[in-house]
Structure formats: structure tokens, C-alpha cells
Coordinates of C-alpha atoms and ligand atoms in Angstrom, one line a residue:
X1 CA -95.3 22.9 -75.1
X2 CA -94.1 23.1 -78.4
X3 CA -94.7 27.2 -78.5
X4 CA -92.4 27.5 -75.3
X5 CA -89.7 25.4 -76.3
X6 CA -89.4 27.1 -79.7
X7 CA -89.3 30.3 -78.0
X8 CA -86.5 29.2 -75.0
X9 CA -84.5 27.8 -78.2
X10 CA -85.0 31.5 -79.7
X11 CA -84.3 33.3 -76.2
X12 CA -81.1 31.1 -76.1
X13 CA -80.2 31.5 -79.2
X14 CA -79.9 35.4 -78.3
X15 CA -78.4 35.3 -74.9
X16 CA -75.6 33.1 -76.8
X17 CA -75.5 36.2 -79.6
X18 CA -75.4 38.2 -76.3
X19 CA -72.6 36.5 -74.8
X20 CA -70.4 37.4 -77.9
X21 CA -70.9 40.8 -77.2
X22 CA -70.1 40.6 -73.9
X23 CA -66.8 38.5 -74.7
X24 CA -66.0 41.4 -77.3
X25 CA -66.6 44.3 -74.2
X26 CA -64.1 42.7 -72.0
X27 CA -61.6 42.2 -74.3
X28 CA -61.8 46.0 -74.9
X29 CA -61.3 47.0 -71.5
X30 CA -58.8 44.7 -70.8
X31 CA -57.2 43.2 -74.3
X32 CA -57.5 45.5 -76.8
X33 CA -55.0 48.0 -78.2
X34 CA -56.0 52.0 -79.1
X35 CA -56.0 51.5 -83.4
X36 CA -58.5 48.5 -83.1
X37 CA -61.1 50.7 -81.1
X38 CA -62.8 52.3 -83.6
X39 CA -63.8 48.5 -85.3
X40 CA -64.4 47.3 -81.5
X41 CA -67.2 49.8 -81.6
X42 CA -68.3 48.5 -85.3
X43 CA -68.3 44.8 -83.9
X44 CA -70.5 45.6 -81.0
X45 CA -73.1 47.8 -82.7
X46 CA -73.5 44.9 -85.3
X47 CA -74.2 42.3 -82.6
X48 CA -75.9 45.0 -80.7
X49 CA -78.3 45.3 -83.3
X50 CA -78.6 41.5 -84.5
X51 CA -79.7 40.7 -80.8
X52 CA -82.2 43.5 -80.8
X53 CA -84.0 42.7 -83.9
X54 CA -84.4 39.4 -83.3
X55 CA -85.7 39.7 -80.0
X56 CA -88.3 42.1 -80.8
X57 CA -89.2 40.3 -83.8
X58 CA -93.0 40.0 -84.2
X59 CA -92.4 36.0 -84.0
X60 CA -91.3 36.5 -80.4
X61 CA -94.4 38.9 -79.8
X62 CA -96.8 36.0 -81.1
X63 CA -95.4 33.2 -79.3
X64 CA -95.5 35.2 -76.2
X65 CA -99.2 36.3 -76.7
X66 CA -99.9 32.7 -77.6
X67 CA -98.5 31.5 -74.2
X68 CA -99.7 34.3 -72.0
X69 CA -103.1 32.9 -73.0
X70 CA -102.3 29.6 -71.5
X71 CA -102.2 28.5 -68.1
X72 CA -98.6 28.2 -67.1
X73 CA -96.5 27.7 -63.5
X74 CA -93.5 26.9 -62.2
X75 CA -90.6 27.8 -64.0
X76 CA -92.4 28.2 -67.5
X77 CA -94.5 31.2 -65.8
X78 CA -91.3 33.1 -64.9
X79 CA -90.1 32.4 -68.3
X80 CA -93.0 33.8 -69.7
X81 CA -93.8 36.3 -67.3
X82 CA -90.1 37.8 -67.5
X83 CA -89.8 37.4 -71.1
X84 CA -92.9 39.5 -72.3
X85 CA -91.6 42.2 -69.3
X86 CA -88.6 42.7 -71.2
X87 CA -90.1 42.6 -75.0
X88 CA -92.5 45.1 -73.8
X89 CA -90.0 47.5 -72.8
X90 CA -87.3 46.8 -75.7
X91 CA -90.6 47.1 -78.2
X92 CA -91.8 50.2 -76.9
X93 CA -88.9 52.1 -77.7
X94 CA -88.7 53.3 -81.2
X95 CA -85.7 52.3 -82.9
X96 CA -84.4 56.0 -83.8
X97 CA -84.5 57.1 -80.1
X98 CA -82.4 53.7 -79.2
X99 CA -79.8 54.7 -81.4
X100 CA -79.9 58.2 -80.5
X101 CA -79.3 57.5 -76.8
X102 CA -76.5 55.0 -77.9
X103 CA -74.6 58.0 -80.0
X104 CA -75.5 60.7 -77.4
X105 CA -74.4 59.1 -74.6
X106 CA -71.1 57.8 -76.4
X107 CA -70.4 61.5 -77.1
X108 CA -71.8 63.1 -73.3
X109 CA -68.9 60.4 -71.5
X110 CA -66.1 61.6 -74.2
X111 CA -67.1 65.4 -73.1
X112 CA -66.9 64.5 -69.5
X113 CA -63.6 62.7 -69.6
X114 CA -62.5 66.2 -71.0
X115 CA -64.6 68.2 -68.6
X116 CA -63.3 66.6 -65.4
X117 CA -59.8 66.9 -66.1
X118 CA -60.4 70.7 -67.0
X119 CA -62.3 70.6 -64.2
X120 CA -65.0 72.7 -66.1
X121 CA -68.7 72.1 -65.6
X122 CA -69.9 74.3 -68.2
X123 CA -68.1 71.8 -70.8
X124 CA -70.5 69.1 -69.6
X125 CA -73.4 70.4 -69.1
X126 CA -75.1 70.9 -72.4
X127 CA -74.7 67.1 -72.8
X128 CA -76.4 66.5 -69.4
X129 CA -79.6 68.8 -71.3
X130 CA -79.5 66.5 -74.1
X131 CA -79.0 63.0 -72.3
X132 CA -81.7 64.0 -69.7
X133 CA -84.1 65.0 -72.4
X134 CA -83.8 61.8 -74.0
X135 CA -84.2 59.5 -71.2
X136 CA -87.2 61.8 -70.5
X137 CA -88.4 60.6 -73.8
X138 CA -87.5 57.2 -73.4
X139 CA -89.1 57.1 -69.6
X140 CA -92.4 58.8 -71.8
X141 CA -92.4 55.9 -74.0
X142 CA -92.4 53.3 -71.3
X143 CA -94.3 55.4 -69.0
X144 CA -95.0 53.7 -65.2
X145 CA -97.8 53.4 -62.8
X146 CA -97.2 56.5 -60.7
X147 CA -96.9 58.7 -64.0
X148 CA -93.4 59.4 -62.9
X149 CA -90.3 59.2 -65.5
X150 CA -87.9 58.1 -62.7
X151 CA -90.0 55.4 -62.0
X152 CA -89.7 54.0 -65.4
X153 CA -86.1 54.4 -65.4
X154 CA -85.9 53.0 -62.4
X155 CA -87.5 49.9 -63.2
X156 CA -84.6 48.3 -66.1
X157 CA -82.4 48.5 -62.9
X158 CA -84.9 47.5 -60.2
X159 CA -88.3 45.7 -61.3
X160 CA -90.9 46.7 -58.6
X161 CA -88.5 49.7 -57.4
X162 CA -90.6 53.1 -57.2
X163 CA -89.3 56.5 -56.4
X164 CA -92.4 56.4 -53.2
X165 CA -90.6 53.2 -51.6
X166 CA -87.1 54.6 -52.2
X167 CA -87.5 57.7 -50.4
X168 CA -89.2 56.1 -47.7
X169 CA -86.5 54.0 -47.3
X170 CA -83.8 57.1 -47.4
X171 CA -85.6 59.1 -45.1
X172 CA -85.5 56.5 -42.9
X173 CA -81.4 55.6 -43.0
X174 CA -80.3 59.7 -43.9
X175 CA -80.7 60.8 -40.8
X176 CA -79.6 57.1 -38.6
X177 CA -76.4 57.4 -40.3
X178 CA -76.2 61.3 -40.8
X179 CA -75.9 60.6 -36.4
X180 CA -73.6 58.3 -36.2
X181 CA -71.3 59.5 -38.8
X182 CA -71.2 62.7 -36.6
X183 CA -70.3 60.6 -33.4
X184 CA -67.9 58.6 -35.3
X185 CA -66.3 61.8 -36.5
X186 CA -66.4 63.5 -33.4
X187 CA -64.9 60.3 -31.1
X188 CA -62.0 61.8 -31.5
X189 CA -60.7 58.3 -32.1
X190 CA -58.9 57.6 -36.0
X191 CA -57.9 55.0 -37.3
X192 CA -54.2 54.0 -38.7
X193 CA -55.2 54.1 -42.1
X194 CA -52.2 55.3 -43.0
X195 CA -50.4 51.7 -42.7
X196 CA -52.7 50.8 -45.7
X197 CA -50.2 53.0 -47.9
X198 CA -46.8 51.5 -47.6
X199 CA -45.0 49.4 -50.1
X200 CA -47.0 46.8 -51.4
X201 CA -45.7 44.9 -54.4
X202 CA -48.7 44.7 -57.1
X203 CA -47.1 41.2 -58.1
X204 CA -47.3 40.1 -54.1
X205 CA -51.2 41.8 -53.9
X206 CA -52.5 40.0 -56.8
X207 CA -51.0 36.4 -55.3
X208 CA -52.7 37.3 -52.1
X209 CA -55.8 38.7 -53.7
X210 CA -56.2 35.5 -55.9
X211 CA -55.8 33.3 -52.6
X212 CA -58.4 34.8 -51.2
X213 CA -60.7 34.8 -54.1
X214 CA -60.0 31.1 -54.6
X215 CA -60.8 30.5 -50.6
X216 CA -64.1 32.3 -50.7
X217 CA -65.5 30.0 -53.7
X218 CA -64.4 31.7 -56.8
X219 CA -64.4 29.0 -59.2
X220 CA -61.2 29.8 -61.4
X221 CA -61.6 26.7 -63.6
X222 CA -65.1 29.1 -65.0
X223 CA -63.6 32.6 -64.5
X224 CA -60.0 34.7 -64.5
X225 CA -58.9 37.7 -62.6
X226 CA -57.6 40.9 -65.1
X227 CA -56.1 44.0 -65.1
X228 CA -58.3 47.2 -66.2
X229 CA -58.8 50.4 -65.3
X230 CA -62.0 50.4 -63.9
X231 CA -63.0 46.9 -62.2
X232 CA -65.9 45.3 -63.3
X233 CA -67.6 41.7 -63.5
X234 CA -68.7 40.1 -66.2
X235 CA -70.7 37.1 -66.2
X236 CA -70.1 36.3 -69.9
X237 CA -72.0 32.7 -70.7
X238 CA -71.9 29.5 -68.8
X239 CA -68.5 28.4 -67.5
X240 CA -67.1 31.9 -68.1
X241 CA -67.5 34.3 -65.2
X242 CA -64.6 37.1 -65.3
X243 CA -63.3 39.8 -62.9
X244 CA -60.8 42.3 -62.8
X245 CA -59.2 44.8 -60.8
X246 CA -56.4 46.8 -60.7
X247 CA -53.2 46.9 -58.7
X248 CA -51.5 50.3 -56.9
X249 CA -48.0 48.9 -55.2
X250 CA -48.8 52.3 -52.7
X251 CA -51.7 51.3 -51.5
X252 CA -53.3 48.1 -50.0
X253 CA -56.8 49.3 -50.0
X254 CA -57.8 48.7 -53.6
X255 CA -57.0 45.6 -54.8
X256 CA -57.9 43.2 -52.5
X257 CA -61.4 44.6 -51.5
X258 CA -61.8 45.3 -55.3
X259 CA -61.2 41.5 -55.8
X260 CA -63.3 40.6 -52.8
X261 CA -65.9 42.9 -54.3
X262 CA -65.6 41.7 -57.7
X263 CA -65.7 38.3 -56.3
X264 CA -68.9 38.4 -54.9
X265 CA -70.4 39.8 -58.2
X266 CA -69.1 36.4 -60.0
X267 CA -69.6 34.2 -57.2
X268 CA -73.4 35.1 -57.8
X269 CA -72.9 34.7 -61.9
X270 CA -71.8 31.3 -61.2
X271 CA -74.2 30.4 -58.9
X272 CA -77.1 31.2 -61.0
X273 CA -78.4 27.7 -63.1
X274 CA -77.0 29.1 -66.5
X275 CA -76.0 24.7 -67.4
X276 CA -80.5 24.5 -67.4
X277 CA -81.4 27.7 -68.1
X278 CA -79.2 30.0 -69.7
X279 CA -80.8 32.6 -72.0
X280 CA -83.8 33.1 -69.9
X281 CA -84.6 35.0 -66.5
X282 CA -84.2 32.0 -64.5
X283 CA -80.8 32.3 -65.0
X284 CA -79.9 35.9 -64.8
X285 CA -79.9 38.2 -62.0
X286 CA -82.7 39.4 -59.8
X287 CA -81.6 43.4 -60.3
X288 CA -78.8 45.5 -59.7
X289 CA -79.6 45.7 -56.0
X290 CA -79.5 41.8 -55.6
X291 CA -76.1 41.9 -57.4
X292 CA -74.9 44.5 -55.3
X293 CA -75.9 43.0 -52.5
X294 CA -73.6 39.8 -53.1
X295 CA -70.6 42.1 -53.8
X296 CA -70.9 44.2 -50.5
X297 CA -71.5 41.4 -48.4
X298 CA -68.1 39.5 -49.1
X299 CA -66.3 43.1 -49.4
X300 CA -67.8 44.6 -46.2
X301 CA -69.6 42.3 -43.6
X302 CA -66.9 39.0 -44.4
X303 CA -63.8 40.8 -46.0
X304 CA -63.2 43.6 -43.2
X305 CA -64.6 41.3 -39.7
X306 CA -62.4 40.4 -37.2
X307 CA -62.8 36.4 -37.6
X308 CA -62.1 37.1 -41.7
X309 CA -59.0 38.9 -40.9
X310 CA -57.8 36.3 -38.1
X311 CA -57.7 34.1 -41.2
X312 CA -56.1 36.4 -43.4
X313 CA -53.8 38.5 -41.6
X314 CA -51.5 35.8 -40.6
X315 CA -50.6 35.1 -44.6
X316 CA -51.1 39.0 -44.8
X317 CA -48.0 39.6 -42.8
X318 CA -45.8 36.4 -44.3
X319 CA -46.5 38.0 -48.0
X320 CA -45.7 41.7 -46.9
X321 CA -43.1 41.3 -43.8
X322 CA -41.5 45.1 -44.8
X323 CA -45.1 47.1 -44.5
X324 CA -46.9 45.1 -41.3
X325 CA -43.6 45.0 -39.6
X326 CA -45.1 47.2 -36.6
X327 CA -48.8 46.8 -37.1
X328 CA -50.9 44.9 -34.7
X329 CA -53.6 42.7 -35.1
X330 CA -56.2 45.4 -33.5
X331 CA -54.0 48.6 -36.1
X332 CA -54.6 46.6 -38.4
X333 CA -58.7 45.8 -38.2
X334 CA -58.9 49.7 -37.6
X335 CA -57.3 50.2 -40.6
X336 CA -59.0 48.6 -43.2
X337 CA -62.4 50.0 -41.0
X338 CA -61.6 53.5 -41.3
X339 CA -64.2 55.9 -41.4
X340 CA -64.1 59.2 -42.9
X341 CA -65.6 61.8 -45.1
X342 CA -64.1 61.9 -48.6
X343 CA -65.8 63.8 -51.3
X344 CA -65.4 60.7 -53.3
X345 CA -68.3 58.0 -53.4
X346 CA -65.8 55.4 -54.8
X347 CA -63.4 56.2 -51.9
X348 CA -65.5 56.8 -49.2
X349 CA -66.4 54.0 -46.4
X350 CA -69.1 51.7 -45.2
X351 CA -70.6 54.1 -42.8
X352 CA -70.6 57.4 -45.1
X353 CA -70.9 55.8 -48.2
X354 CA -74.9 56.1 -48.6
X355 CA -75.1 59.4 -47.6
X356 CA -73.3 59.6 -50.6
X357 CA -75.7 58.2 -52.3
X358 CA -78.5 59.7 -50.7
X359 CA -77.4 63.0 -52.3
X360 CA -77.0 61.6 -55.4
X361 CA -80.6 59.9 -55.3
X362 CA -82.0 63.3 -54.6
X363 CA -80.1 65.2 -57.3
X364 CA -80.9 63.2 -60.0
X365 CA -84.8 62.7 -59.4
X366 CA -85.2 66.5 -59.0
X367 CA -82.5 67.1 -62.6
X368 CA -85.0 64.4 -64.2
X369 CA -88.4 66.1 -63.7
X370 CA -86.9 69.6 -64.5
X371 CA -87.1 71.2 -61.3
X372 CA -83.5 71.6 -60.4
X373 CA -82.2 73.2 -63.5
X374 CA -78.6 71.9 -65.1
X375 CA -76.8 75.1 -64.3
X376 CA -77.7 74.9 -60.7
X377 CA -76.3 71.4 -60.2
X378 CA -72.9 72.9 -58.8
X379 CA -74.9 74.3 -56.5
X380 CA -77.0 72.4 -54.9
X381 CA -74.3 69.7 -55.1
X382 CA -72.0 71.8 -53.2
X383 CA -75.0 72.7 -50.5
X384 CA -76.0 69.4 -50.1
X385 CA -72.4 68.1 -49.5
X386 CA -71.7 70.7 -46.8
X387 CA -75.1 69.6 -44.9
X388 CA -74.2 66.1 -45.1
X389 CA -70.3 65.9 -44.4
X390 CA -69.6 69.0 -43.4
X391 CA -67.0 69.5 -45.6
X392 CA -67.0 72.7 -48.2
X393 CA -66.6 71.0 -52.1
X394 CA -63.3 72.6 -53.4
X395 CA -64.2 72.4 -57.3
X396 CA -66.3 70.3 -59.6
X397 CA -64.3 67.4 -60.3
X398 CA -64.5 66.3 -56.5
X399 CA -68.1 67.6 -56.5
X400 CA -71.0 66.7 -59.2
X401 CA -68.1 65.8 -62.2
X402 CA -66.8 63.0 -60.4
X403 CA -69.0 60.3 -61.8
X404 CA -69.3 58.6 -65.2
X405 CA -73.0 57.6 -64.7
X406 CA -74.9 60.6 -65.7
X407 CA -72.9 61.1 -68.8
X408 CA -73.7 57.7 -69.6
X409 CA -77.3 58.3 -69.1
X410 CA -77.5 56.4 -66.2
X411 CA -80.3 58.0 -64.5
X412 CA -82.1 56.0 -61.6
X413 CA -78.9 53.4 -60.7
X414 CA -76.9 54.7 -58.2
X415 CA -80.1 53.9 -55.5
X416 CA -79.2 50.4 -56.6
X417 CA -76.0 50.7 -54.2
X418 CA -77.6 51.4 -51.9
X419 CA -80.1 48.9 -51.5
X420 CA -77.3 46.6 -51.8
X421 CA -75.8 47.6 -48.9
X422 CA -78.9 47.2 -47.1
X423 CA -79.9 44.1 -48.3
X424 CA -76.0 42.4 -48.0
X425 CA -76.4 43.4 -44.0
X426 CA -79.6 41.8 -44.1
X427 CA -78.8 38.7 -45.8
X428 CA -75.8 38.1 -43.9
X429 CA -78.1 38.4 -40.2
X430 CA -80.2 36.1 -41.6
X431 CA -77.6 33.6 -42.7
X432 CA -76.2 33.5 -39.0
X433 CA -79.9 32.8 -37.9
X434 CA -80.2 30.0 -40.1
X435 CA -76.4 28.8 -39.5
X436 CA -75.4 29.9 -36.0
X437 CA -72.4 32.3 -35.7
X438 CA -70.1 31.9 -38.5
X439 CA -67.2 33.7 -37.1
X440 CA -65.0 30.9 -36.2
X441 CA -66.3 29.2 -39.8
X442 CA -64.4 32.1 -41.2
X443 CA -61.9 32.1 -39.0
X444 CA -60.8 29.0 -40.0
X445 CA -61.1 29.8 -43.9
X446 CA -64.4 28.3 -43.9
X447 CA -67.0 30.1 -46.5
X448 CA -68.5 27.1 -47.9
X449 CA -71.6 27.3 -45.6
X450 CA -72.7 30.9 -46.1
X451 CA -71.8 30.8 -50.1
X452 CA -74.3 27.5 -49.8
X453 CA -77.0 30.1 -47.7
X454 CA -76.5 31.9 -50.5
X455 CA -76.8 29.6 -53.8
X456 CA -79.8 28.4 -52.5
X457 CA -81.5 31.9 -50.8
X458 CA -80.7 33.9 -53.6
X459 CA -78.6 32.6 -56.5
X460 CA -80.5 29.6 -57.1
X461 CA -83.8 32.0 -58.4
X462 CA -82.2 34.1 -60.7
X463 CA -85.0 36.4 -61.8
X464 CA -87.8 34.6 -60.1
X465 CA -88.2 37.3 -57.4
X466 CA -88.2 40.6 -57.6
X467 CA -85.2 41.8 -54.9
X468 CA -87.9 42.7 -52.0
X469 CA -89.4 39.8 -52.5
X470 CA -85.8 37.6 -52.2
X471 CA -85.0 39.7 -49.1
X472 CA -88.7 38.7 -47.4
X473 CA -88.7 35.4 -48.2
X474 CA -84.8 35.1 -47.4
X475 CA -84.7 37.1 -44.2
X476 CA -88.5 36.6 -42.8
X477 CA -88.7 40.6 -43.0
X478 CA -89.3 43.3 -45.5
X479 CA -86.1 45.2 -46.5
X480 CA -85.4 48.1 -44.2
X481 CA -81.7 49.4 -43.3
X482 CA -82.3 48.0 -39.8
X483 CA -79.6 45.4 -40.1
X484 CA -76.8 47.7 -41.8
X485 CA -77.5 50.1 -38.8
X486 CA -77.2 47.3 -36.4
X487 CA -74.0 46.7 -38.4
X488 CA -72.4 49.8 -38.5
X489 CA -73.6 50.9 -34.7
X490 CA -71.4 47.4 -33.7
X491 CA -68.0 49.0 -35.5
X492 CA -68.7 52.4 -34.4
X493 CA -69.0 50.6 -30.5
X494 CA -65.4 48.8 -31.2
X495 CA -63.4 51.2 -33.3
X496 CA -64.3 54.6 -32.1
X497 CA -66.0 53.5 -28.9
X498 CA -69.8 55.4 -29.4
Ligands
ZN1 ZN1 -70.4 46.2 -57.6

């Protein structure tokens, strides 16, 4: 065993080079001042680079083709098995077209900060040409099973993901919630959002949003809660797990359910066995799906139920007495379930949100093999919109612009959402079968049990499984958006009465 443990010292030695990295990336989102961002980028191109030679180095390549040949299980198989996944993929890449992707895509997002606010497509979209040509090379380089570039893309995100079971997936939930979006919408019955977007003191929502963060399992001595523009997780080394979010005193919307989001990202950083395993795939996440998955279930099927908000609402109304002055208990479960179309993803709601995605999915598969054309992205965008919200896209910004993923050459992760949204409804059906109801659990402030369902069904593997294979061995059943339609069909019954 010699072999593996010099290699696990190596991987570990990389993940903690890794870790440095990430430490410098959120400090730059949330820390760092406008002159030291230019040697920011300096800092984490060097460590960038130290972390990539060493783990391509051809040491690494022999040990692994050393202890491929042996017979290995448990634990040391995933090791190995994960470990040569991702050396094959980093080595295949030559190191030009890595650092040509790096700079491209650096320069494509600075281009569409500037197109979006001009609201100007044409600014963008000679970057798209170039960013898509160059993950077409990468995808080449990597190539897949199927032959298909997406499907190589695809696969950093979502090991095992192709673009054959994605769209048999989509075709299967486009048109279920395509139908009930369209009863929803024509129930005639709205909610009150409107109470969401009184006064609220940022000062009062963070207090409120910690508390909650705290009650849910958020270990605060191993993580923080920040302040940045865009929210994000980072699961920085063992012990160190931080969120952010960010704080709008005009609107209650956003910062708690970013925090509850965020939450559920770090809740599954800390459950993952970093104190045995860190720097390996036994202690990282399954996929982006899986990770999603965590988020969307404490956001969506625990952070806006009844039970969760009989909890809550009572300290809701003592920290905001002005704003819920008039609000009832039912306003106010309307309120934070309100469903309608927005032409933004990041704004929409639990019931159109996919669709939004769906389109998205579609778009980007078709931009990718070169048979939608750049030019006609408006377009089609616009087309496709109108067919699924029925709403007519009033310029590019709210349309195809709105996005940072594409410009960051993102191509094959927004599906990813979705499949976290599936797999969260999913998850949380199963935990119920395994614990009985948990609504008067959480009720009561009680999350320990399901955060426990969920350490040990999903946390507790890390990379082990791939995210079907979790959701089968979790749930008894293959992934299907079955339970999120069960889900969304019982809202639609209370809030809009279809
Ligand atoms: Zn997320």
C-alpha cells in the first residue's frame, strides 16, 4: 500500500495547495479592494498553475497505472478510480488551450458586463464565437462515448450525465409543468407578494437569516456568513465552510432564501468526511446536481412549507412588527410561494423555474454543435420564451444577455439546476418514508433528523456515487421529476386551488 499512500499524501498535498486558492477567491469577492485586483489575479494564476502541474505530473500518471493494475475495493477503489477520471481529463488538455480558455473567458465576461448594461448583443457575441470554438476544442480533446461535444462538457459537471438521458428527462417534465404553470396562471388566484417588499432592515434580516441558518445545522464554529454581490458557497478546507449573501432593506425575498440556499450548499461541504479524507473524491461532492440538490431542498421543500414557516413566522413578525403588521399567517405562506412568469431565471419561482432552464438546455446544445448560429440566438431566444411563458422578451438583457455562464464558458451547467430540483424533491419523499412526516419536526425547529437522512444518504459518500446512482440507492427509484411534480401539483392545489 505503500504506492497509494504516497499518492493520497500527494493528492492532499494539492487539495491543501487548492484550498489556498480558494481562500484567495473569496476574499476577492468579499474582502478585497479594486487596486489589489490586478495581483489577486497574479496570485491565483500562480497557485492555479502550481496545482495543475503537480497533479498531472507523470509521477501521478505512474502511481495511478501502478495501482489500477492491482486489485483494489472499498474506499481505495474510489480513490483510484476517481483519481485517474480526473488526471485523464486534466492530461488530455494541452496546456496552451487551458490557458487560452482561462484568458478568453476572463475577457468574453468583461465584454458582457459591458454588453448587458448597453443592452447590445452584437457587443457580445463575437466572444460567444470564440468561447464556443474553444470548448468545441476542448470537448474534441476529451471526446465522449456518444461522439457528442456536449457530452464531454457535460461530464466535468455531471459524471455519467449524457445529453440522450437529459432530454429524456426534459421532455418528460417540459410539458407537466408547461400545464400546470398555465392553470396556475390562469386560477385567477395571486398571491400577496407584494408584502415581501416593505421595509426590512438589512441589519434585522441578517439576525433573522443567521438564526435560521444556525437552527437548520449550519455549523458557525467551521463557516461565516458574508456580504457579496453575487452569493456563493465555498467549501474552502476542513473546518472552513463559507457563505454569503447579500442584504436589500426593500425586499424580504433575497436574503433569507439566499442564506437558506447557501446554507444547504455548506451544510453538505461540512457533512462530507474532509477530517479522513480530504484531498481525495471521498471527500468532495458527488456533481453539481447532488450539490444543487442540498441547496434546493432546504430553500424550497423546508424553507417555504407551512410547518417551516409555523416555526419561523412567529420570530418573523417579533423582528419586523412595522412590515407583517396586517399580514396573516395564510398572506404570508402565499407570499413567499408566489408563482409567476419573470423573464429572469434568478427571479423566477419553483414552478417556472425549469422551464427556464429547459430553454436554456436546448439553446446551448444546439449553439454548441453549430446548428443554431450565434447571430440567431436573439431569436430563437425570444421564440422560445414566448412559447413557454407567453410573455414577448422586451430587449436582450432580460432575454439571452442575462446570464454570466456562457461568457464564462460555461457550456453544459445550467441542466445541473435542474436536476437538483428534481432530485431535492425526491430526496426529501424519501426521507419522510424513511422518517414518518417531518412536519411537526419542523414545526417545532427540529432539522436534526432530516440533516442526519441526509449525512448519511448523501453526504457521507462524497464522490462514491455518481448522482443517479445516490438518488437510486437513496430513494429506491431512478431519478425522474415525478416527486417535484407531486410537489408542485400539492401548492398549486392549496395556493391557487387547481
Ligand atoms: Zn446553488
Amino acid at each position: 500500500m505503500a504506492t497509494l499512500d504516497a499518492l493520497v499524501t500527494e493528492l492532499k498535498e494539492i487539495a491543501t495547495l487548492g484550498s489556498i486558492g480558494g481562500l484567495l477567491g473569496w476574499d476577492e469577492q468579499v474582502l478585497l479592494q479594486p487596486k489589489g485586483v490586478e495581483f489577486r489575479s497574479q496570485q491565483a494564476a500562480l497557485i492555479a498553475r502550481m496545482t495543475h502541474e503537480r497533479f498531472t505530473s507523470k509521477q501521478i500518471g505512474d502511481w495511478l497505472g501502478e495501482l489500477l493494475g492491482d486489485k483494489l475495493d472499498g474506499d481505495a477503489a474510489v480513490v483510484v478510480r476517481e483519481a485517474k477520471r480526473d488526471y485523464d481529463r486534466a492530461t488530455k488538455l494541452p496546456t496552451s488551450l487551458v490557458e487560452e480558455i482561462s484568458r478568453t473567458t476572463t475577457l468574453a465576461q468583461a465584454a458582457w458586463v459591458e454588453a448587458r448594461k448597453a443592452n447590445d448583443y452584437a457587443r457580445f457575441s463575437p466572444w460567444l464565437i470564440k468561447v464556443l470554438d474553444l470548448r468545441r476544442q476542448e470537448a474534441a480533446c476529451i471526446g465522449s462515448p456518444s461522439g457528442n461535444a456536449y457530452d464531454a462538457l457535460l461530464d466535468q459537471y455531471e459524471p455519467g450525465e449524457t445529453v440522450a438521458s437529459l432530454v429524456t428527462l426534459f421532455d418528460d417534465l417540459k410539458p407537466r409543468l408547461a400545464k400546470l404553470v398555465e392553470k396556475i396562471l390562469t386560477s385567477g388566484k395571486r398571491s400577496p407578494a407584494e408584502i415581501l417588499r416593505r421595509d426590512y432592515p438589512s441589519e434585522k434580516q441578517q439576525a433573522l437569516s443567521k438564526f435560521a441558518a444556525e437552527k437548520i445545522g449550519y455549523d458557525f464554529a467551521a463557516g461565516r456568513i458574508d456580504v457579496s454581490v453575487h452569493p456563493f458557497c465555498s467549501g474552502i478546507a476542513p473546518g472552513d465552510t463559507r457563505i454569503t449573501t447579500r442584504y436589500n432593506p426593500n425586499y424580504f425575498g433575497d436574503a433569507l432564501f439566499g442564506v437558506l440556499h447557501e446554507t444547504g450548499h455548506a451544510l453538505y461541504e461540512q457533512g462530507l468526511p474532509k477530517d479522513q479524507h480530504f484531498g481525495t473524491a471521498l471527500a468532495e461532492a458527488a456533481s453539481l446536481g447532488v450539490h444543487e440538490s442540498q441547496s434546493r431542498l432546504w430553500e424550497n421543500l423546508v424553507g417555504r412549507s407551512a410547518a417551516f414557516w409555523k416555526w419561523l413566522l412567529p420570530k418573523t413578525r417579533e423582528t419586523f412588527p412595522g412590515a407583517l403588521a396586517d399580514v396573516s399567517d395564510e398572506q404570508w405562506l402565499a407570499a413567499v410561494n408566489d408563482v409567476r412568469p419573470t423573464f429572469i431565471r434568478v427571479d423566477s419561482d419553483e414552478a417556472t423555474y425549469n422551464l427556464h432552464i429547459a430553454l436554456r438546455f436546448d439553446l446551448e446544445r444546439k449553439m454548441l454543435s453549430g446548428e443554431l448560429e450565434v447571430a440567431a440566438i436573439p431569436t430563437v431566444w425570444n421564440e422560445t420564451f414566448k412559447q413557454y411563458f407567453g410573455l414577448d422578451v422586451p430587449d436582450a438583457a432580460r432575454g439571452c444577455l442575462q446570464d454570466v455562464h456562457w461568457s464564462a464558458g460555461l457550456i453544459g451547467y445550467f441542466p445541473t439546476y435542474t436536476l437538483g430540483n428534481l432530485l431535492a424533491a425526491q430526496l426529501y419523499e424519501a426521507a419522510e418514508r424513511d422518517l414518518g412526516n417531518l412536519d411537526d419536526r419542523h414545526a417545532a425547529g427540529e432539522f436534526a433528523p432530516l440533516l442526519g437522512w441526509l449525512r448519511t444518504n448523501v453526504h457521507h459518500h462524497g464522490r462514491r456515487f455518481s448522482g443517479r446512482q445516490l438518488c437510486e440507492r437513496a430513494t429506491g427509484s431512478p431519478l425522474s421529476a415525478d416527486a417535484l411534480m407531486r410537489h408542485l401539483e400539492r401548492k398549486a392545489a392549496k395556493f391557487h386551488g387547481v
